[in-house]
Structure formats: C-alpha cells, structure tokens
Amino acid sequence: MEGEGTRDPRGTRANPVPRPAGPEERLAAPPRPSTAPGAPPLPDGSAFLAWLRVPRPPAPPGVWRFGYRPRPEAEPERVPGRRLFAGALIAFLVGWLIWSLLWNGYLGGWWLLPLYAMVPDSWAEPHSVGSVVVVYAYYGIVALAILYCVGRLGRWAEIWHRYAPRVRRPPSEGGPPTAPDEDPAAFPALRRAGAVDAAERLATEARSGFLRDVDHARITRAWQGVTGGAHDAATFSAAVERHGAGACPHPSGARDLPRRHARHDMVTGQVRLGTTAEDLRNPHAYRGVGLALGPDELGTSLLAVGPAGAGKTAALVRPLAEALCLQALAGRAAVVVVGAAGAGLGPADAYDVVVRFGHPDSLHDLDLYGGADDPDEAAAVLAEALAGDLADPSPGGDGRRSATVLARLLGPFRAVHDRFPTIPELRRLLDGAPESLAALRESLTATGQEAMLRELDARERQSGRPGDVGPVLAERLALLDRPAFATFFDTSGRTRVFSLRSLEHPVRVRVDLPDRAHPDASRLLARLLLAQFAASVAAREDRSLFACLVLDDAGGAVTPEAVRGIQRLRSAGAGVVLTLRTLDDLPRELRAPLLGSVGCRVALSGLTPWDGQGFAEVWGKEWTEAHDVTDRQIIAESAAGKAAYLVRRAITGKAPTARAVTVRQVERERWSASELAHTLPPGHAVLSLTTVRGEHTPPLLVDLRG
C-alpha cells in the first residue's frame, strides 16, 4: 500500500515525494527504534513491547493516560498527620492496658469462660500439651481481637496507606500481563479480520526491534482506513507482508524525527507537558497526575498568555509542534508551525517544507493567494492579511471594500494572464498606475472579456475618490515589496511554492518570519497565514486528518474575522495554537471574544493583573464553603471561675475564649486576577481544557517543569 506520490502536497514534490527540508540521513540497514522519551526501545524490541503493553485506561480530559491509575473524584476526609499519629498511639496504649489487665488477672477470670466451655474434660489436665496449645491459642485470639479493635479505633490502616508509599519504591508504569487475544503486540484486530500473515510480520518486526512507536501508529492509521472503506484490505496486507514496519510510508519516507525533547505516547496521540500540582484548588482526581494534550483538546484551539521568559515556546509550542510532526509522520495530522526565525521550533530536517522569509537560500516559497483559483476567494484572504487589523480602513467605509477592490483587479488580471499578479504588479494596479491599467485594458479588449472590462471600469471610477481603500492596500502591500522578499511570492511557477491547500495531506511545514528586520511585514504574514489556514481547512473534503496551525506570538495576527474563523475550526477537524505576551497586544474589543472562542486557555506565571482579569472572567465563579471563625471571651460568674481563668491567663498569656464557626455558601472566582498575577510560582501555569466532544476541566494549576 505505497503512497506513490498520491498524497504529495501540491507544489512540494521532490524526487518524487517531499523529503525532509534538512539533510536526509542515509541508512544502510533497516532503521532501529529511536531512544526518544516515550518510546524506549532496545535492539531486541523487549522495551518497545513493554511500552506497548502498558495500560492506558480512559481518563478525564488532559490526563496523561500512559500507566494512569484513576483517583477518586472526591477527596476523602483527611485527618492531620499529627492528630492521626497521636490517636494511633493512644489507641495502642489503651489496647496494651486492657491486655495487661487481662493477663495479670485484674479483671477476673470471666474472659476465660468461653475457653472452659469449649475445652473437653480430657484436656483439662494442667501442664499437658493439649491444654498448653489450646490456652495459648485462645490468648492469641483475644490479643488479635484487641489489636483489631484498637487498630480500627486508631486508624492504623489510614496511616499505612498514607505513608507507606513514601518509604516503598515507587511502582513502575507497567501493568499486569495482557491476555494473548488482547495483546496489542500481537495485532489482534488484523488477526480477527483475517490478515494473519500481516499480523505475524508486524509481530516479528516488533520482537526484533524494527518497529517503532511511529510505525505502529502509522500502520494503525492505515488499517483504520481499510476498515473505513478508504483502502483495500488485500493491498494493505500485501504491503505489510512485503515491507513490514516500513509499510504505508509517509510521503517524505521519514519514520521518526531526528530528535525528541518531549515525552510522547503515539498510541493515544498525547504529549506530556507537566504535572498537576497537589493544590487544594485542583480537583482531587487531577492532583499529582501527568498533564497531556492531544488532538481532542487542540481541536478546540489553544491560547497561551505569558510574558517573555515564561516558557510559552519551550514548555508549550515546542512540545506541541513536535507532537504534531510525529502525528503527521503517522498519517494522522498536518501541521504548520509559524514563528520568528531562531525561535527554537525544531530543526529543519524535522519538517517537509521550511519557508524562510527574507533568506535567499530558502528552498520553498509561499503562495500569496493560498492556492485559490477563484479571484473572489483569493481577494478575501489577501484583504484579511492587508487590512484585517484595520476595522475601517477608510472614513465612513466598510472593511469589506478591501476584498471588493482586490477582486476587481485580480479577476481581470487572471483572465488575461491565467495567473494572479505578483506583488509589484498588484501594487502598481492598486496605486492606479496608468500604464498598468491601460495594458490590462488592452489585453481584455483584445480577448473580448466584456465582464472583466466592467470590473476594471468600476475600479477606475472608484480610484482617486474620497474613501478609496486602494492606496491603503498598496501601502500595506509595499511592506512585502522589498528587496529581501524579491524571490518570494512568485506566481510564474519558477519556484517551489507551498500552498496551504496541501493540508489535505499529512505535511509538516515550518515558516520563519523576519521578526527582527521586518516586524510589520511579519505581522502581515502572520495574518495572511492565519487567514489562509482558516479558508483552506474549511474547503477540505477529508476532515479525518487533523490540521493545526501553531502560531508563536500572534499579537498582530488576531482580527475580528480571524476570531470568527477560529470559532469554525472545530467543525472542520482543525485547530490553532496561539501565544501572546499580553492581552494588551490585542484591541480591547477582541480580548473577550478570543478568550471565548478557544476551548483551551493557559495563563502562565508573570501575568499582569489586567491580563489575569480576562482569564478570571472567562473562568467564572463557583460555589464554595466559607468558614467564619469568631472567638468570644468567656466571662466567669463565680469567684472560683475567675480565679481559674486568672491562672489560665497567667500560664497561656491569653484570655479564655469560646470559638464559634459559621459555615455558609458563597460564590467566588475560581482564580482571581490577583492570584493569577501574584501567586503563580515560576514555571507554573493555570489552564483549562475543552475537548471536541464537549468535555471540559476547571482551571488547573500545573507545573510545566515536571
């Protein structure tokens, strides 16, 4: 079941399928499993088999399922340790006292009556073996009964369960042995479907160490296509029997990333980001468990806000980008990672396409029009990039005029040249250059394009009038009409142009923005990529392939139309990951809509109170118990009472008081703006998650360093 280039992204084919953007590793022998975290294989495959057999039970959203042991939903009643040990000691002393009184006969012989009633007369002879055995056995039964009673009274079992795991060696993440019919290393689904030879080949590859976690996920994904009717079972079986672990390859031919930095579980598709804190504000079921994200959570989109140095890139963006690249190699996802050049988003050889704006040695170019063939669609996407952050680019005008102006130029130009204009050509048309408009008119007249002539006439009548948005668009487009971008956005077909329409295939793309040298152009390109992504994923036919855009530092990319597009991504099988240094990077009217449109929200340490207020509002309030404690001084009425209180005050230094506790239900914020700004430790974050099925979590305090 070879790809044969049928899944190649348009414009990115190379000999004959897209290869990794960096230098490709040449392997003379079949590749061995990687030693990356999350898939610890050995040459003999024993570690990989052990990893594959670890149980992954169902868990609440965001819980790392690898070796997960469910915890009770409600927190059991917890007695303070000091009081618990004191009660256990007192119970032991009471039991010892009772036993001493019984043993020494201070309580009489009534407790021996059951013994005399059960012992036969033949055993009543003193100092006989039978009488000694029976008597000491009876003593043991009585002692055990006393020990059981005082143990229950002193809560010895609770002490053992609470403190014994701290002194014992932590259990491994392995689970009980799996039944042969359910052993995932035996590929039972293939055997039940009759593909026994294919299952045997894969099992042999797993035992010999040639099957990786990515291989297992990729072949599982291909088998799901067989069961869904997308592929032929006979072709799948033949490919597996012939190629083994290398069957159903990714178009690039890669079977793993060059390096891994995070811990991944390719069975569940999760990447571990940290550990939830043992904090009273976290639900008991989440305390101390691993926190992980997968496509189920990212399908609702994620927004992370934190200052520079808070860990947005290292703790969130880099692991998520790495996980999505692994999912792409398994045929489950398509990912576009956008960030500043040198931001540490992964090596070039971990991607199929790397677009480096401003670098003449960039191997790939970007389609300015997003692969659109319709002029109106291309105009709408380009207008969002050029003027989306300007809600009203002209006095008294409408923001949608930008798309209309562009469509009246793109349509006639494409009708004549069978392509869209380059940036210099489009800039001259927007500026109303007479020679450019005249040449376009002559070409339309010569080819008899009457409808397009009317479009061009309408544009010329509007040009130069008050409220014309053409000069505004030309000024914005001039940011890309620079010598540094002279080799980019070519529409003649001479360069290797990447289009976001290729997200129908499991492609890995990294886009480096020239944030230092051209900050305004970088913000425009970020808006362009976000607009193209929203338009491309909405037009996909196969939405079973998860598509994700990871945009590091999205301060200049979020517009009103972008927020509306993010809200529609969940139904399109896609999501975005956005990071911001502060919510102040957005217009005030967009902050609440953006927080409401994403399902996963992350507030990192170092947040300002103003940013914290936005998270506090979107997380809402909850009902909780408030304990009001009142100390009332006790007034003695008798002389003896007054004397006793004087002595007590002389000893303790405090007046005798009576404490009254009032418990009432109050509604309070889950996390207040002050708590988010001042109580989060370094390396921690508060986040809430929502899955595509509608499951959600309350805000959780998470240590992103664990």
XYZ file of C-alpha atoms in Angstrom:
706
model
C 0.000 0.000 0.000
C 2.520 2.576 -1.194
C 1.828 6.259 -1.401
C 3.382 6.613 -4.909
C 3.168 10.384 -4.573
C -0.635 10.446 -4.393
C -0.516 12.207 -1.028
C 2.078 14.786 -2.035
C 1.268 18.440 -1.225
C 0.840 20.454 -4.404
C 3.937 22.354 -5.315
C 6.206 20.437 -2.941
C 7.019 17.240 -4.832
C 10.661 16.284 -4.948
C 12.063 13.042 -6.368
C 9.094 12.217 -6.436
C 7.734 12.868 -2.944
C 8.578 15.701 -0.467
C 11.648 14.881 1.564
C 12.652 16.420 4.890
C 13.776 20.008 4.451
C 17.149 19.314 6.068
C 19.834 16.783 5.180
C 18.418 13.279 4.977
C 20.062 10.519 6.983
C 21.258 7.650 4.802
C 20.691 4.243 6.372
C 22.342 1.132 5.030
C 20.352 -1.153 7.311
C 16.726 -1.064 8.437
C 16.379 1.749 10.991
C 16.453 0.836 14.624
C 13.906 2.176 17.089
C 14.608 5.590 18.492
C 15.718 6.118 22.073
C 13.464 9.158 22.409
C 11.348 9.677 25.543
C 8.046 7.904 25.459
C 9.212 5.021 23.264
C 12.192 3.396 24.967
C 13.060 0.568 22.574
C 16.039 -1.775 22.658
C 17.557 -3.630 19.721
C 15.655 -6.767 20.685
C 12.336 -4.928 20.930
C 11.617 -6.002 24.517
C 11.344 -2.440 25.797
C 9.061 -1.478 22.923
C 6.772 -4.430 23.657
C 6.684 -3.482 27.335
C 5.859 0.120 26.366
C 3.097 -1.050 24.034
C 1.515 -3.256 26.709
C 1.301 -0.538 29.358
C -2.390 0.045 30.155
C -3.948 3.302 29.004
C -7.342 3.433 30.723
C -9.939 6.108 29.958
C -9.197 9.298 31.875
C -10.580 12.810 32.291
C -9.536 15.398 29.683
C -5.894 16.384 29.844
C -4.709 13.418 31.933
C -1.624 11.532 30.748
C -3.144 8.104 30.120
C 0.118 6.149 29.867
C 0.106 3.973 33.007
C -2.625 6.131 34.581
C -4.221 4.925 37.800
C -7.588 6.599 38.414
C -8.065 8.527 41.625
C -11.364 9.059 43.468
C -13.358 12.072 42.336
C -13.966 13.384 45.861
C -11.194 13.909 48.366
C -11.547 11.571 51.363
C -11.740 13.050 54.826
C -8.157 13.839 55.735
C -7.097 13.969 59.378
C -3.921 15.959 60.109
C -0.884 13.723 60.462
C -0.067 14.858 63.975
C -3.556 14.082 65.212
C -3.568 10.782 63.322
C -0.350 9.554 64.975
C -1.481 10.787 68.386
C -4.736 8.863 68.085
C -2.911 5.748 66.923
C -0.528 5.923 69.891
C -3.342 6.447 72.376
C -5.279 3.526 70.901
C -2.188 1.318 71.184
C -1.680 2.303 74.832
C -5.343 1.580 75.585
C -5.030 -1.838 73.967
C -1.818 -2.549 75.893
C -3.526 -1.539 79.150
C -6.504 -3.812 78.515
C -4.228 -6.733 77.671
C -2.118 -6.139 80.785
C -5.236 -6.108 82.981
C -6.479 -9.335 81.425
C -3.087 -11.086 81.557
C -2.455 -10.214 85.191
C -5.978 -11.154 86.265
C -7.013 -7.709 87.491
C -10.321 -8.039 85.623
C -11.092 -11.506 86.956
C -11.404 -14.737 85.034
C -14.671 -14.058 83.228
C -12.863 -13.686 79.899
C -11.710 -17.339 80.206
C -15.251 -18.737 80.426
C -15.529 -19.336 76.633
C -12.315 -21.365 76.857
C -13.623 -23.589 79.641
C -16.885 -24.104 77.761
C -15.116 -25.317 74.589
C -12.254 -27.400 76.046
C -13.049 -31.128 76.638
C -12.546 -32.595 80.103
C -9.745 -34.784 78.778
C -7.716 -31.630 78.052
C -8.318 -30.118 81.481
C -5.249 -31.771 82.985
C -2.797 -28.985 83.809
C 0.555 -28.711 82.012
C -0.499 -31.159 79.311
C 0.447 -30.451 75.708
C -3.172 -30.100 74.633
C -4.062 -27.681 77.391
C -0.981 -25.508 76.722
C -1.698 -25.318 72.973
C -5.372 -24.505 73.493
C -4.723 -21.881 76.157
C -2.074 -20.013 74.175
C -4.163 -20.214 71.023
C -7.042 -18.661 72.960
C -4.705 -15.946 74.261
C -3.626 -15.231 70.693
C -7.233 -14.935 69.513
C -8.048 -12.488 72.298
C -4.899 -10.461 71.600
C -5.703 -10.279 67.893
C -9.265 -9.171 68.676
C -7.963 -6.394 70.913
C -5.385 -5.441 68.267
C -8.082 -5.302 65.583
C -10.346 -3.106 67.707
C -7.648 -0.633 68.690
C -6.360 -0.604 65.080
C -9.769 0.396 63.802
C -10.094 2.926 66.593
C -6.630 4.403 65.971
C -6.923 4.398 62.125
C -3.772 2.361 61.629
C -4.846 1.403 58.115
C -5.089 5.064 57.100
C -1.565 5.680 58.398
C -0.287 2.747 56.358
C -1.978 3.844 53.117
C -0.869 7.439 53.555
C 2.780 6.983 54.490
C 3.809 3.527 53.279
C 4.112 4.565 49.582
C 6.633 7.209 50.628
C 9.090 4.678 52.009
C 8.450 1.947 49.467
C 9.973 2.076 45.998
C 7.616 3.775 43.531
C 5.840 1.262 41.314
C 6.788 1.107 37.684
C 4.437 2.271 34.970
C 3.981 -1.258 33.729
C 0.709 -3.065 34.093
C -0.499 -6.606 34.546
C 0.179 -9.041 31.735
C -2.314 -8.865 28.894
C -4.264 -11.862 27.649
C -2.882 -13.249 24.363
C -6.105 -12.460 22.476
C -5.901 -8.837 23.645
C -2.136 -8.335 23.438
C -1.569 -5.216 21.293
C 1.847 -6.568 20.283
C 0.065 -9.460 18.514
C -2.131 -7.088 16.420
C -5.411 -8.812 17.290
C -7.512 -6.536 15.044
C -5.651 -7.761 11.954
C -5.958 -11.388 13.054
C -9.705 -11.091 13.615
C -10.084 -9.599 10.124
C -8.187 -12.494 8.540
C -4.871 -10.700 7.861
C -2.924 -13.281 9.872
C 0.227 -13.135 7.755
C 0.404 -9.350 8.042
C -0.090 -9.567 11.813
C 2.658 -12.178 12.095
C 5.049 -9.996 10.082
C 4.391 -6.983 12.310
C 4.702 -9.065 15.489
C 8.053 -10.388 14.274
C 9.218 -6.854 13.485
C 8.166 -5.714 16.972
C 10.036 -8.559 18.695
C 13.156 -7.952 16.626
C 13.205 -4.222 17.398
C 12.489 -2.834 13.921
C 9.009 -1.499 14.762
C 8.854 1.989 16.230
C 6.053 3.767 18.011
C 5.534 5.943 14.907
C 5.419 2.831 12.707
C 2.784 1.302 14.951
C 0.680 4.472 14.852
C 1.073 4.848 11.075
C 0.073 1.264 10.313
C -2.823 1.509 12.765
C -3.999 4.638 10.951
C -3.765 2.825 7.599
C -5.752 -0.093 8.999
C -8.446 2.332 10.129
C -8.635 3.471 6.511
C -9.138 -0.157 5.485
C -11.950 -0.692 7.993
C -13.498 2.613 6.905
C -13.530 1.575 3.270
C -10.917 4.057 2.062
C -8.311 1.386 1.241
C -8.345 -2.189 0.019
C -7.615 -4.883 2.607
C -5.686 -7.072 0.165
C -3.432 -4.181 -0.866
C -2.805 -3.317 2.769
C -1.914 -6.914 3.675
C 0.410 -7.251 0.693
C 2.217 -4.026 1.573
C 2.696 -5.080 5.207
C 3.879 -8.570 4.276
C 6.388 -7.073 1.847
C 7.711 -4.068 3.777
C 6.900 -4.898 7.400
C 7.370 -1.898 9.680
C 8.106 0.341 6.670
C 4.722 -0.227 5.031
C 2.322 2.631 4.264
C 5.108 5.230 4.482
C 4.814 8.963 4.887
C 5.410 10.782 1.552
C 8.778 12.001 2.835
C 9.899 8.464 3.660
C 10.778 9.512 7.224
C 9.789 7.183 10.051
C 10.751 9.333 13.034
C 12.044 12.758 13.988
C 15.799 13.305 14.215
C 15.490 14.210 17.906
C 12.776 14.396 20.516
C 12.626 16.695 23.513
C 9.197 15.891 24.963
C 7.568 12.665 26.086
C 5.047 11.283 23.609
C 2.569 8.426 23.543
C 1.751 7.586 19.952
C -0.980 5.140 20.981
C -3.147 7.878 22.477
C -1.635 10.755 20.484
C -0.725 12.678 23.646
C 2.323 14.715 24.569
C 3.114 15.224 28.242
C 3.576 18.859 29.258
C 3.860 18.699 33.040
C 2.288 17.566 36.304
C -0.768 18.968 38.043
C 0.082 20.387 41.445
C -1.018 18.917 44.767
C -3.047 22.042 45.432
C -6.395 22.351 47.173
C -7.726 24.401 44.258
C -7.224 21.438 41.902
C -9.919 18.739 41.906
C -8.813 15.653 43.813
C -8.933 13.482 40.681
C -6.320 15.703 38.984
C -3.821 16.208 41.799
C -0.380 14.811 41.113
C -1.207 13.285 37.705
C 0.551 13.988 34.418
C -0.943 16.643 32.177
C -1.009 15.925 28.445
C -2.628 17.317 25.321
C -3.703 15.638 22.108
C -5.812 16.339 19.035
C -9.003 16.023 21.106
C -8.015 19.120 23.080
C -6.190 21.003 20.320
C -9.263 20.586 18.114
C -10.916 23.320 20.208
C -7.848 25.604 19.777
C -5.488 26.861 22.478
C -4.459 30.324 23.658
C -1.468 30.806 25.970
C -0.658 34.190 27.514
C 2.510 34.961 29.426
C 5.421 37.396 29.389
C 8.734 36.756 27.689
C 10.634 34.028 29.505
C 7.517 32.431 30.982
C 8.006 29.266 28.913
C 5.478 29.673 26.111
C 7.841 28.439 23.414
C 9.905 25.907 25.371
C 7.128 24.414 27.520
C 4.168 24.616 25.121
C 4.906 25.463 21.485
C 7.962 23.244 21.001
C 6.407 20.067 22.530
C 3.121 20.587 20.701
C 4.867 21.183 17.369
C 6.971 18.080 17.920
C 3.886 16.004 18.755
C 2.039 17.222 15.665
C 5.044 16.402 13.466
C 5.021 12.856 14.854
C 1.297 12.654 14.200
C 1.940 13.797 10.626
C 4.502 11.022 10.145
C 1.810 8.612 11.357
C -0.641 9.984 8.781
C -2.914 11.485 11.418
C -2.263 15.228 11.164
C -0.989 18.124 9.091
C 0.837 20.932 10.884
C 2.047 24.434 10.051
C 4.389 25.970 12.647
C 4.913 29.733 12.385
C 7.370 31.727 14.467
C 10.262 34.124 14.405
C 13.495 32.917 12.859
C 15.640 31.261 15.521
C 12.742 30.794 17.949
C 13.615 27.127 18.539
C 10.666 25.482 16.810
C 12.586 22.374 15.829
C 15.329 21.522 13.330
C 14.764 21.955 9.622
C 15.112 18.221 8.970
C 12.068 17.597 11.163
C 9.862 19.269 8.526
C 8.948 18.567 4.937
C 8.721 22.240 3.962
C 10.595 25.157 5.504
C 9.765 28.663 4.263
C 12.353 31.194 5.455
C 11.126 34.655 4.555
C 13.923 37.122 3.889
C 16.523 34.390 3.264
C 17.518 33.964 -0.387
C 18.584 30.365 0.287
C 15.056 29.316 1.272
C 14.113 26.170 -0.624
C 10.383 26.914 -0.636
C 8.151 29.851 -1.370
C 4.632 30.657 -0.136
C 1.594 31.095 -2.336
C 0.370 34.632 -1.698
C -3.174 33.633 -2.649
C -3.365 30.398 -0.649
C -3.803 28.145 -3.679
C -7.182 29.676 -4.515
C -8.401 29.587 -8.112
C -11.378 31.888 -7.619
C -10.493 35.625 -7.655
C -13.115 36.492 -5.062
C -11.784 33.866 -2.632
C -8.191 34.975 -3.184
C -9.198 38.606 -2.704
C -10.979 37.871 0.579
C -7.941 36.102 2.051
C -5.476 38.737 0.870
C -7.699 41.584 2.089
C -7.769 39.993 5.557
C -3.967 40.000 5.605
C -3.563 43.545 4.273
C -6.316 45.358 6.145
C -7.848 42.887 8.601
C -6.426 44.757 11.578
C -7.987 47.968 10.269
C -11.659 47.582 11.076
C -12.437 50.650 8.984
C -9.554 51.489 6.607
C -11.377 54.474 5.123
C -13.547 57.175 6.682
C -17.150 56.076 6.544
C -16.230 52.960 4.612
C -16.706 49.259 5.185
C -13.842 46.853 5.810
C -15.202 44.542 3.117
C -14.410 47.141 0.486
C -10.828 45.894 0.539
C -11.888 42.495 -0.786
C -14.050 44.150 -3.445
C -11.199 46.359 -4.653
C -8.813 43.410 -4.862
C -11.365 41.203 -6.634
C -11.895 43.874 -9.327
C -8.192 43.699 -10.104
C -7.406 40.029 -9.570
C -10.261 38.831 -11.760
C -9.287 40.763 -14.919
C -5.582 40.037 -14.440
C -6.168 36.272 -14.110
C -8.494 36.266 -17.108
C -5.678 37.698 -19.259
C -2.540 36.041 -17.858
C -4.021 32.815 -16.424
C -2.344 33.598 -13.115
C -2.595 36.085 -10.299
C -0.321 39.156 -10.265
C 2.959 39.302 -8.414
C 3.391 41.785 -5.583
C 4.948 44.556 -7.731
C 2.262 44.102 -10.399
C -0.573 44.184 -7.853
C 0.930 47.200 -6.115
C 1.013 49.197 -9.352
C -2.608 48.279 -10.057
C -3.701 49.354 -6.590
C -1.809 52.640 -6.932
C -3.701 53.253 -10.179
C -0.622 53.378 -12.418
C -1.961 54.491 -15.852
C 0.373 52.285 -17.891
C -0.528 49.134 -15.923
C -4.270 49.778 -16.130
C -4.028 50.647 -19.827
C -2.099 47.466 -20.641
C -4.633 45.378 -18.741
C -7.499 47.101 -20.565
C -5.942 46.458 -23.962
C -5.487 42.773 -23.170
C -9.093 42.447 -22.002
C -10.362 44.217 -25.135
C -8.261 42.014 -27.388
C -9.608 38.833 -25.810
C -13.217 40.030 -25.633
C -13.535 39.850 -21.841
C -16.514 42.216 -21.541
C -17.444 41.145 -17.992
C -13.917 41.753 -16.770
C -13.831 45.113 -18.538
C -16.820 46.193 -16.469
C -14.951 45.136 -13.298
C -11.932 47.173 -14.338
C -14.111 50.183 -15.226
C -15.717 50.074 -11.797
C -12.288 50.052 -10.186
C -11.090 53.009 -12.256
C -14.185 55.042 -11.389
C -13.586 54.388 -7.690
C -9.855 55.129 -7.830
C -8.890 58.533 -6.510
C -12.225 59.265 -4.887
C -12.531 60.067 -1.173
C -12.752 56.843 0.803
C -10.866 54.756 -1.763
C -9.061 51.911 0.011
C -6.715 51.210 -2.897
C -3.878 53.431 -1.595
C -4.216 51.887 1.870
C -3.879 48.393 0.419
C -0.953 49.471 -1.766
C 0.798 50.937 1.266
C 0.360 47.712 3.194
C 1.470 45.647 0.207
C 4.613 47.760 -0.007
C 5.790 46.026 3.182
C 6.292 42.889 1.083
C 7.639 44.725 -1.973
C 11.127 44.876 -0.506
C 14.468 43.562 -1.804
C 14.521 40.959 0.990
C 11.314 39.436 -0.408
C 12.182 39.772 -4.093
C 12.456 35.999 -4.581
C 9.227 35.221 -2.729
C 5.554 35.141 -3.723
C 6.333 34.200 -7.295
C 3.303 33.339 -9.412
C 5.081 32.276 -12.597
C 5.808 28.730 -11.404
C 9.615 29.089 -11.330
C 9.894 28.462 -7.567
C 8.782 25.632 -5.293
C 5.626 27.272 -3.993
C 3.870 25.864 -0.962
C 0.134 26.324 -0.638
C -1.945 25.753 2.473
C -4.359 23.822 0.280
C -1.836 20.987 0.766
C -3.182 20.450 4.288
C -5.300 17.669 2.841
C -2.110 15.609 3.176
C -0.021 14.799 6.290
C 2.555 17.508 5.653
C 4.933 19.183 8.143
C 5.614 22.857 7.484
C 7.680 25.467 9.310
C 7.519 29.151 8.427
C 10.212 31.504 9.738
C 9.138 35.138 9.949
C 11.680 38.007 9.695
C 10.546 39.421 13.013
C 13.733 41.383 13.744
C 14.429 43.032 10.413
C 10.823 43.424 9.200
C 8.395 43.402 12.165
C 5.500 44.999 10.257
C 5.873 42.544 7.389
C 5.988 39.680 9.899
C 2.654 40.698 11.395
C 1.157 40.944 7.905
C 2.463 37.480 7.008
C 1.089 36.050 10.245
C -2.362 37.430 9.390
C -2.013 36.011 5.873
C -1.145 32.525 7.138
C -3.963 32.517 9.686
C -6.488 33.643 7.062
C -5.249 31.090 4.526
C -5.349 28.322 7.128
C -8.959 29.059 8.090
C -10.015 29.172 4.424
C -8.081 26.032 3.445
C -9.267 23.706 6.212
C -12.858 24.757 5.627
C -12.581 23.642 1.998
C -11.126 20.190 2.757
C -13.084 17.120 1.772
C -11.399 14.671 4.158
C -11.616 16.131 7.643
C -10.451 12.997 9.434
C -6.892 14.332 9.080
C -6.398 16.788 11.924
C -4.906 20.105 10.775
C -3.279 22.521 13.184
C -1.632 25.925 12.883
C 0.884 26.734 15.631
C 1.469 30.491 15.711
C 4.078 31.680 18.179
C 3.443 35.309 19.162
C 0.113 36.001 17.457
C -0.191 39.582 18.680
C -0.549 41.120 15.227
C -2.463 38.265 13.618
C -5.743 38.293 15.538
C -8.500 40.255 13.804
C -12.295 40.170 14.092
C -12.509 37.892 11.066
C -9.774 35.655 12.496
C -11.762 35.210 15.704
C -14.822 34.200 13.692
C -12.669 31.779 11.708
C -11.294 30.176 14.888
C -14.832 29.517 16.070
C -15.489 27.486 12.899
C -12.348 25.337 13.065
C -13.742 22.714 15.450
C -16.300 21.504 12.932
C -13.605 21.420 10.223
C -11.355 18.990 12.111
C -8.731 21.655 12.771
C -7.402 23.921 15.485
C -4.874 26.653 16.195
C -2.320 27.195 18.948
C -1.766 30.893 19.656
C 0.602 32.538 22.123
C 0.611 36.130 23.325
C 2.926 38.070 25.590
C -0.029 40.027 26.906
C -3.665 40.558 26.044
C -2.805 44.224 25.576
C -1.365 43.220 22.180
C -4.983 42.867 21.037
C -7.599 45.570 20.653
C -9.794 45.763 23.720
C -12.876 44.672 21.796
C -11.156 41.423 20.708
C -9.830 40.173 24.058
C -13.029 38.669 25.435
C -14.180 37.196 22.072
C -10.806 35.498 21.577
C -10.827 34.006 25.078
C -14.345 32.787 24.443
C -13.624 31.292 21.016
C -10.840 28.934 22.154
C -11.503 25.848 24.240
C -8.075 25.627 25.945
C -6.779 28.636 27.861
C -3.355 28.879 29.512
C -2.259 31.643 31.884
C 1.457 31.416 32.639
C 3.338 32.834 35.608
C 4.245 36.505 35.414
C 0.832 37.532 34.118
C -0.262 41.119 34.809
C -3.422 41.754 36.861
C -5.079 43.233 33.766
C -4.452 40.048 31.807
C -5.494 37.980 34.819
C -8.819 39.776 34.922
C -9.676 38.480 31.454
C -8.976 34.877 32.478
C -10.844 35.316 35.764
C -13.927 36.496 33.892
C -13.908 33.701 31.315
C -13.379 31.029 34.013
C -16.275 32.407 36.012
C -17.225 31.707 39.609
C -18.111 28.674 41.686
C -19.970 27.990 44.902
C -17.728 27.202 47.866
C -17.959 26.939 51.630
C -16.749 29.925 53.655
C -15.813 29.326 57.292
C -16.169 32.343 59.572
C -14.461 31.829 62.932
C -15.414 34.032 65.878
C -13.574 33.995 69.233
C -15.687 35.233 72.146
C -14.111 35.938 75.508
C -15.604 33.880 78.347
C -16.685 35.869 81.417
C -16.605 33.917 84.678
C -19.506 34.467 87.068
C -18.155 32.809 90.216
C -15.081 33.589 92.250
C -13.632 30.134 91.631
C -14.134 30.534 87.878
C -12.459 33.929 87.907
C -9.522 32.503 89.838
C -9.201 29.608 87.370
C -9.294 31.988 84.408
C -6.635 34.189 86.004
C -4.354 31.205 86.443
C -5.029 30.071 82.854
C -4.286 33.539 81.536
C -1.080 33.727 83.531
C 0.061 30.416 82.069
C -1.023 30.860 78.431
C -0.865 34.621 78.151
C -4.308 34.680 76.521
C -7.765 35.261 77.863
C -10.088 32.227 77.804
C -12.263 32.308 74.688
C -15.001 30.258 73.101
C -14.689 29.646 69.361
C -17.762 29.726 67.110
C -17.542 28.558 63.470
C -20.129 29.641 60.894
C -20.241 27.792 57.542
C -22.017 29.411 54.615
C -22.161 29.011 50.828
C -20.602 31.873 48.871
C -19.852 32.419 45.171
C -16.214 33.218 44.439
C -13.972 33.401 41.395
C -12.203 30.154 40.578
C -8.975 32.101 40.130
C -8.892 35.813 40.811
C -6.796 38.265 38.839
C -4.634 38.909 41.896
C -3.942 35.196 42.397
C -3.004 34.730 38.750
C -0.683 37.734 38.881
C 0.994 37.223 42.253
C 0.709 33.623 43.481
C 1.785 31.531 40.472
C 5.280 30.081 41.071
C 7.839 30.267 38.256
C 7.418 27.515 35.717
C 3.742 27.022 36.599
C 0.559 27.845 34.729
C -3.187 27.733 35.252
C -5.039 26.174 32.349
C -8.474 24.909 31.439
C -9.202 22.402 28.697
C -12.145 21.516 26.468
C -12.350 18.550 24.105
C -14.089 18.357 20.757
C -16.749 16.167 22.434
C -17.612 18.945 24.866
C -15.825 17.588 27.954
C -14.095 20.280 29.953
C -11.960 20.767 33.033
C -11.914 23.504 35.652
C -8.798 25.693 35.822
C -5.852 23.530 36.923
C -2.575 24.604 38.493
C 0.162 22.786 36.562
C 3.913 22.542 36.966
C 5.244 22.762 33.412
C 8.741 21.751 34.523
C 7.803 18.192 35.580
